[in-house]
Short mmCIF file of C-alpha atoms in Angstrom, two decimals:
data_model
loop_
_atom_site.label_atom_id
_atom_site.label_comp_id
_atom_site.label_asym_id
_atom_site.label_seq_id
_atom_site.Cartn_x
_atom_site.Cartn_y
_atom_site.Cartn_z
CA UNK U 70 81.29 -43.21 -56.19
CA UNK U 71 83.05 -46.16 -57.88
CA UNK U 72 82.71 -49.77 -56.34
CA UNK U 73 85.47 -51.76 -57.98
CA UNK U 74 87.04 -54.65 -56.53
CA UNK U 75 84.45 -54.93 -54.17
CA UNK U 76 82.40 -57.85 -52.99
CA UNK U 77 78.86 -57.39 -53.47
CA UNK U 78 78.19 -56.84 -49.38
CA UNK U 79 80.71 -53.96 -49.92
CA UNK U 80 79.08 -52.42 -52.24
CA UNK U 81 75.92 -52.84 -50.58
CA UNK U 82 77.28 -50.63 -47.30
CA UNK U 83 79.47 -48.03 -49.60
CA UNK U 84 76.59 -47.41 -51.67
CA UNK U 85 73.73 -47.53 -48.55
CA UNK U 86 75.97 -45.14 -46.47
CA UNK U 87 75.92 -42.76 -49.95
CA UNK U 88 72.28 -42.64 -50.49
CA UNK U 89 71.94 -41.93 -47.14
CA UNK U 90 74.06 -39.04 -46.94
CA UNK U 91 72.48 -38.03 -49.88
CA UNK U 92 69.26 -37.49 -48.06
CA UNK U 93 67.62 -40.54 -49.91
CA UNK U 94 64.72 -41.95 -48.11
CA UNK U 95 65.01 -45.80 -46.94
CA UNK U 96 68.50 -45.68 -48.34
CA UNK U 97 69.19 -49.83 -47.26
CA UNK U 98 66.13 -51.30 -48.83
CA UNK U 99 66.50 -48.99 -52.18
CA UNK U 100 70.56 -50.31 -52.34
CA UNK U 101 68.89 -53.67 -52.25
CA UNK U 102 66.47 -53.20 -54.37
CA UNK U 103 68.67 -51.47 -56.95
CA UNK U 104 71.02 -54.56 -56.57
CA UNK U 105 68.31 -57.36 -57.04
CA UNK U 106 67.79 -55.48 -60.06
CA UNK U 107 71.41 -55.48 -61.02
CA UNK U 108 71.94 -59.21 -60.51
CA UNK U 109 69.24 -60.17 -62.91
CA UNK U 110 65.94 -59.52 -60.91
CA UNK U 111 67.32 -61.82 -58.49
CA UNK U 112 65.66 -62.76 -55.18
CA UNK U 113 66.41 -61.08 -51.49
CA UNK U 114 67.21 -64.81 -50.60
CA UNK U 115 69.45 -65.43 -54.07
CA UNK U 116 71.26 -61.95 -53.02
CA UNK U 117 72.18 -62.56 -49.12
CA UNK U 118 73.22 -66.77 -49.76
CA UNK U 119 74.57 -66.63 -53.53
CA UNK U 120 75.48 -63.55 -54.02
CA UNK U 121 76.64 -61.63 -50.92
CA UNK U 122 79.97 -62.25 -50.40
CA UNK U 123 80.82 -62.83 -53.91
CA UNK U 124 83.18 -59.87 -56.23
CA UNK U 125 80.95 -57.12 -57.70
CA UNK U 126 80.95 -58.73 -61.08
CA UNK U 127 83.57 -56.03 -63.23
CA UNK U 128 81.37 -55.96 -66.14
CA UNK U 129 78.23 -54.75 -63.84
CA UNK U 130 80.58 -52.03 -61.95
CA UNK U 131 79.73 -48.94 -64.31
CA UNK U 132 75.87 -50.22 -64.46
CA UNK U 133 75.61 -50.10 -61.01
CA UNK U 134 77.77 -46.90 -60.52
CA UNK U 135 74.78 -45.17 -62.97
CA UNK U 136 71.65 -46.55 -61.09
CA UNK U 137 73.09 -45.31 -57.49
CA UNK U 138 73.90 -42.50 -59.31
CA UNK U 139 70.12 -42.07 -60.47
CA UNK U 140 68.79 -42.76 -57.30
CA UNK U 141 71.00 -40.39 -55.37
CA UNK U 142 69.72 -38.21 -58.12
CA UNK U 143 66.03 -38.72 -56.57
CA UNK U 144 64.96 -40.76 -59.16
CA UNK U 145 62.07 -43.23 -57.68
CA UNK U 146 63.56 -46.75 -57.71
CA UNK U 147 61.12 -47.68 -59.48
CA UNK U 148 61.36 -46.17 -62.29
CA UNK U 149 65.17 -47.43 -62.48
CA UNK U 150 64.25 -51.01 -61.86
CA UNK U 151 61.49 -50.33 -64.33
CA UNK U 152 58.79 -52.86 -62.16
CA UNK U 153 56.55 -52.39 -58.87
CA UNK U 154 54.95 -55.20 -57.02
CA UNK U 155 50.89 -54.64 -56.49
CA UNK U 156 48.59 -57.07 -54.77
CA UNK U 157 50.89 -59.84 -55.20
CA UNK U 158 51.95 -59.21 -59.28
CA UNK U 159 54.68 -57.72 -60.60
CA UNK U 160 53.82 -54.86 -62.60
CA UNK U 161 56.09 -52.77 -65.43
CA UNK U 162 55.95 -49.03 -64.77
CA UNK U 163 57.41 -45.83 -65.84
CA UNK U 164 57.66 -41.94 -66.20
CA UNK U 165 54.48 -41.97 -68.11
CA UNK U 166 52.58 -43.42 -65.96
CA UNK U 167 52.26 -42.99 -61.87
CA UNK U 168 53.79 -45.63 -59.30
CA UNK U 169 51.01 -47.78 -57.80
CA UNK U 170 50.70 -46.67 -54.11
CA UNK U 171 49.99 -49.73 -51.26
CA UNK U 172 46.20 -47.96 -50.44
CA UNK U 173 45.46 -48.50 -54.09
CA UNK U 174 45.15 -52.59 -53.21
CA UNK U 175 42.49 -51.87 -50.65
CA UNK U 176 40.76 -50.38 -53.40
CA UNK U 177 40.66 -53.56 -55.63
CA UNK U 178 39.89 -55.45 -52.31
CA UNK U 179 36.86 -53.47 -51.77
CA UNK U 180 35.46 -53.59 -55.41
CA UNK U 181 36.24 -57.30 -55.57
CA UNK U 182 34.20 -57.82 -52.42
CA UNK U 183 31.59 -55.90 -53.09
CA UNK U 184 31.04 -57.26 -57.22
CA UNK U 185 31.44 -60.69 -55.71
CA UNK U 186 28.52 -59.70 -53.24
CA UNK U 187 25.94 -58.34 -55.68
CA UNK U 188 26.92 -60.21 -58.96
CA UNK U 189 27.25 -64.12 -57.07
CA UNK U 190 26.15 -65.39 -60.22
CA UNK U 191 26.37 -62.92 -62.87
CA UNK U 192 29.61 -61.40 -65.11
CA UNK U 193 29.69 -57.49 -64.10
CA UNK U 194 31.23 -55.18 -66.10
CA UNK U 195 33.34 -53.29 -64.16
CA UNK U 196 35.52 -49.96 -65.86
CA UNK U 197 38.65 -48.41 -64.65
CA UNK U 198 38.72 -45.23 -65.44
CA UNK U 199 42.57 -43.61 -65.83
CA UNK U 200 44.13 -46.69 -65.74
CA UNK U 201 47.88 -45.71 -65.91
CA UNK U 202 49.91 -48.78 -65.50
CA UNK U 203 47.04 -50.91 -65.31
CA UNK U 204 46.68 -52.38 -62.20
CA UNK U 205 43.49 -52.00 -61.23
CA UNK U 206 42.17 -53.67 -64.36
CA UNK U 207 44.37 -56.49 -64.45
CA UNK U 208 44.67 -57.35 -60.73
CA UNK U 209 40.24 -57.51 -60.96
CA UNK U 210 40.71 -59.55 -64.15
CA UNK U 211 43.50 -62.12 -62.56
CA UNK U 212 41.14 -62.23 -59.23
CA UNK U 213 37.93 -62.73 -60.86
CA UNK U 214 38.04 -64.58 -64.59
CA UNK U 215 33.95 -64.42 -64.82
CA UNK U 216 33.90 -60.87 -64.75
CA UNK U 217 34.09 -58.19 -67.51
CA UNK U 218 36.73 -55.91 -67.09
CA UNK U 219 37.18 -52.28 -69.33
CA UNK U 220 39.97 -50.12 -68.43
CA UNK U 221 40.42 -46.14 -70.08
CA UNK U 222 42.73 -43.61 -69.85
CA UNK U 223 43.64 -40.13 -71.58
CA UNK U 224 47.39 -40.94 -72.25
CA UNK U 225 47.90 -43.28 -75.17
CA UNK U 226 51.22 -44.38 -73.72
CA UNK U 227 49.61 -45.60 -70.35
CA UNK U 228 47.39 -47.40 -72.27
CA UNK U 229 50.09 -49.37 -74.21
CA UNK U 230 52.12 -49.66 -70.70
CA UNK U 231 48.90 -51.40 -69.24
CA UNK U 232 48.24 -53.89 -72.12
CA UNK U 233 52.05 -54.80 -71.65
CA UNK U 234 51.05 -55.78 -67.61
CA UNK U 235 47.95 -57.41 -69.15
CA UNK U 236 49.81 -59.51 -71.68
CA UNK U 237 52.29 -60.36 -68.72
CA UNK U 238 49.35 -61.79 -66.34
CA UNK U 239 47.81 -63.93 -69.56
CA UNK U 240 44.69 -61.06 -69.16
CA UNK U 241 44.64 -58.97 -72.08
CA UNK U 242 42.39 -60.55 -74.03
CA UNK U 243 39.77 -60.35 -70.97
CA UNK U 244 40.05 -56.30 -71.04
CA UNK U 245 38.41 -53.98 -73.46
CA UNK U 246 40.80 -50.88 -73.72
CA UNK U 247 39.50 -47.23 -74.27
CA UNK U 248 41.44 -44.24 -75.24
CA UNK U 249 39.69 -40.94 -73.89
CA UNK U 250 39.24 -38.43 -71.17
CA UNK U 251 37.52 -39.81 -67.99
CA UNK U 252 33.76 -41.69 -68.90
CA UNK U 253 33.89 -40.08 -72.79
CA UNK U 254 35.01 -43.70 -74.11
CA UNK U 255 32.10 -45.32 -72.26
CA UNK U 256 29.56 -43.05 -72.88
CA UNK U 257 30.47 -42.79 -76.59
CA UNK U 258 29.63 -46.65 -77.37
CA UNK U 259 26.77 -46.82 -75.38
CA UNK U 260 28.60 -49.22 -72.68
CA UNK U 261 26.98 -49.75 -69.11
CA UNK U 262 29.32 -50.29 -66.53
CA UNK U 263 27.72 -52.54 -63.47
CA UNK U 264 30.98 -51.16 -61.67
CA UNK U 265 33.17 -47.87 -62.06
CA UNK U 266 36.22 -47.24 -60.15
CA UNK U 267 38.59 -44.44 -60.11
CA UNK U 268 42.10 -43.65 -59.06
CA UNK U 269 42.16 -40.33 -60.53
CA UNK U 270 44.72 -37.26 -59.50
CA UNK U 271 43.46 -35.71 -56.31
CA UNK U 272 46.44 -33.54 -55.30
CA UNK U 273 45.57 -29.62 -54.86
CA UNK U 274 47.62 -27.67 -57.41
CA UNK U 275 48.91 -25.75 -54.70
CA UNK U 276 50.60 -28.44 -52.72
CA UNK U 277 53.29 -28.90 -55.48
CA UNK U 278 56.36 -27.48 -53.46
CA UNK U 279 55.56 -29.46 -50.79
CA UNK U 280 55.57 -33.22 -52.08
CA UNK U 281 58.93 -35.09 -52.08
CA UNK U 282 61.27 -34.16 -54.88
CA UNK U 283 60.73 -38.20 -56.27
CA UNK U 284 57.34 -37.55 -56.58
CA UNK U 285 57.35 -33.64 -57.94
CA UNK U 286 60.27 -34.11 -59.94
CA UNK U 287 59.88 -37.37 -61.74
CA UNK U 288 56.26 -38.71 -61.67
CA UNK U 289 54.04 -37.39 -64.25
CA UNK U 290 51.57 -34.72 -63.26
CA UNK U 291 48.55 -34.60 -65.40
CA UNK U 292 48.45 -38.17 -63.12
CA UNK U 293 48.95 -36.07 -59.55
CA UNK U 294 46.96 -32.88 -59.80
CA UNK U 295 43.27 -32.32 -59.49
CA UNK U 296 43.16 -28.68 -59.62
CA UNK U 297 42.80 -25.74 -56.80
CA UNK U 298 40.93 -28.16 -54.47
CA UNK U 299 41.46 -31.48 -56.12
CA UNK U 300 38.47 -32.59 -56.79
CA UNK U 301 38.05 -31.65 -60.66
CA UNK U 302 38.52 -34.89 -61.83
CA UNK U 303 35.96 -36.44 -59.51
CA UNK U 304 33.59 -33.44 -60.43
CA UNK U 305 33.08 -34.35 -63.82
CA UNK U 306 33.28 -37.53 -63.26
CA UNK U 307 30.46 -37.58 -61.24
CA UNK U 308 28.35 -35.42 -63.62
CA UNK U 309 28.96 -38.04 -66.38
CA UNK U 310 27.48 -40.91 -64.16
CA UNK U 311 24.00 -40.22 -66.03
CA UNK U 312 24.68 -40.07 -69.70
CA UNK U 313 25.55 -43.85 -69.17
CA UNK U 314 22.78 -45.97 -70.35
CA UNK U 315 22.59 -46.30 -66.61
CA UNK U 316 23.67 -45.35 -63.02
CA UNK U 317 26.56 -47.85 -61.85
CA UNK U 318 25.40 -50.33 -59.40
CA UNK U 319 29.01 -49.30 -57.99
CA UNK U 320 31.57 -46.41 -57.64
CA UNK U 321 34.69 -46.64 -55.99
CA UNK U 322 37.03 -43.95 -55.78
CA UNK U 323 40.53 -43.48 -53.78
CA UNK U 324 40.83 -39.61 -52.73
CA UNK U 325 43.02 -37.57 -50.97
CA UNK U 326 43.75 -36.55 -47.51
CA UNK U 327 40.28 -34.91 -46.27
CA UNK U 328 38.49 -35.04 -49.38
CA UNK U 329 36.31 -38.33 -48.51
CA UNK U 330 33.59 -35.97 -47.36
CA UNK U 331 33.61 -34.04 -50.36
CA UNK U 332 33.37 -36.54 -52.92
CA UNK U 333 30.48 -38.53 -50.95
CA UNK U 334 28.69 -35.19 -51.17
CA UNK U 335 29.63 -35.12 -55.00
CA UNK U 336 27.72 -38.62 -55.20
CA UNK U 337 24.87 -37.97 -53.24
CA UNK U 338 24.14 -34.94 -55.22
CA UNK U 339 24.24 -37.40 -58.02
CA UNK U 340 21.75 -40.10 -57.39
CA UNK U 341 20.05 -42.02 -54.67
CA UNK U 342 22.72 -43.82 -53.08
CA UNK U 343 21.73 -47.05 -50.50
CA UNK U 344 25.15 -47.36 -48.84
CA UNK U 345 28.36 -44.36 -49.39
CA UNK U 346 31.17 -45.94 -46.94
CA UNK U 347 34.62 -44.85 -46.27
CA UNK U 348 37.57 -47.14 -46.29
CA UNK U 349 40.57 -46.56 -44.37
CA UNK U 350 43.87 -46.90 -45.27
CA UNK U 351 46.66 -48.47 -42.79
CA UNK U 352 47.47 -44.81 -41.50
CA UNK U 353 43.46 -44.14 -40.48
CA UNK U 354 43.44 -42.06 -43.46
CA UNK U 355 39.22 -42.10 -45.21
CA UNK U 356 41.33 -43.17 -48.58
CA UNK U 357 38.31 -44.80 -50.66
CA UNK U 358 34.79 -43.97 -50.80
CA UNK U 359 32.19 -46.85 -51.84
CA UNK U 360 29.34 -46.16 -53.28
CA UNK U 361 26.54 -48.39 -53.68
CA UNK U 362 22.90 -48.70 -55.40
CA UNK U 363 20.56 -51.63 -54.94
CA UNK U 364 21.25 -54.48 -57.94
CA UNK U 365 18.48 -54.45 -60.48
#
């Protein structure tokens, strides 16, 4: 597919019309995005009023020849535009880590809420635990600049990939970042968390051929799978909870399709629990489960 002499609209529709054929997934709002990106990381508005009806600039015509290419490809867009958008922040992300998902921010709205509730006056210390990109750590830190904010993860190159989103939202400073597998990291130095959440991979092992080829091919998936049932991950973390100095006064963790039950039972099994909610996501899925102990 080549898209010389074109005016930008053009190649809008020629390329559109390809990824579509192509079997591509929301082909129109991927061409845009992937155009945005091309033009400089301009705006929607900047590309339907400046640039629209302008000529496909010649020396951007093999550039964005390649990312169409990539995308027909399956590549997620993300990863080609190199940024994703979560709770309002643009956030840098890439093959080593996963893309945030929408349901994450409901997440961060529930842990905000609820530290906001039982710390009113106080500076918790809340802990991510696999961080990834980061955006659980540094969306809490850029809400909240009285709290405390740790953030771990297993891969080393997440890690630097989240300090990078930190730096870029004038946080990093505010986060304490720890290199090791699940609660190791806290446990190791003794640190208390007043708040532990989790995004950790939940998908069964066995539901690899079905997921969409931009998710099985390209994301990365020590940060998908979560063994025969998926629910390793929250297993052990769960059996950490008491070699802490002391029981969180809160655990939140997003879970998979039909697994809300599970991991509540996981908890409860743990420790004496006042309140274990469910929060839904936008599709009535249980996506998060809240745990909570009375404040001491």
């Amino acid at each position: 597919m080549t898209t010389a002499n074109m005016s930008v609209r053009e190649a809008f529709v020629k390329a559109s019309s390809f990824l579509a054929e192509q079997g591509v997934a929301e082909a129109s709002s991927c061409t845009e995005l992937l155009l945005q990106h091309l033009l400089g990381g301009c705006t929607r508005t900047e590309l339907l009023f400046r640039w629209w009806q302008e000529q496909m600039p010649v020396e951007l015509v093999a550039t964005w020849d390649q990312l169409v290419a990539r995308k027909a490809a399956g590549e997620p867009v993300q990863y080609i535009t190199g940024e994703q958008d979560f709770f309002g922040l643009p956030f840098e992300v890439g093959p080593a880590v996963l893309i945030p998902r929408p349901e994450t921010e409901l997440l961060v709205e529930a842990m905000l809420h609820e530290g906001s509730r039982l710390f009113p006056q106080g500076a918790p210390l809340l802990a991510d635990v696999g961080t990834g990109s980061g955006i659980i750590p540094v969306t809490i830190a850029h809400a909240r600049p009285a709290w405390r904010v740790a953030a771990s993860d297993i891969s080393a190159a997440a890690l630097e990939m989240a300090r990078k989103n930190a730096q870029r939202h004038d946080v990093a400073a505010r986060i304490t970042w720890l290199e090791g597998d699940l609660l190791e990291p806290y446990i190791e130095r003794g640190l208390a968390p007043d708040m532990v959440v989790s995004n950790p991979p939940y998908i069964p092992d066995g539901d690899l051929p079905a997921l969409m080829p931009e998710v099985r091919l390209f994301e990365p998936h020590t940060a998908l799978f979560g063994g025969v049932e998926g629910l390793d991950l929250y297993r052990r973390m769960v059996s950490q909870l008491h070699r802490l100095p002391r029981i969180p006064t809160v655990v939140g963790f997003e879970v998979g399709i039909g697994q809300a039950e599970a991991v509540a039972a996981l908890l409860r099994a743990a420790a004496d629990w006042r309140e274990i909610r469910f929060v839904q996501d936008l599709q009535g899925i249980d996506r998060h489960v809240i745990a909570i102990r009375a404040s001491e």
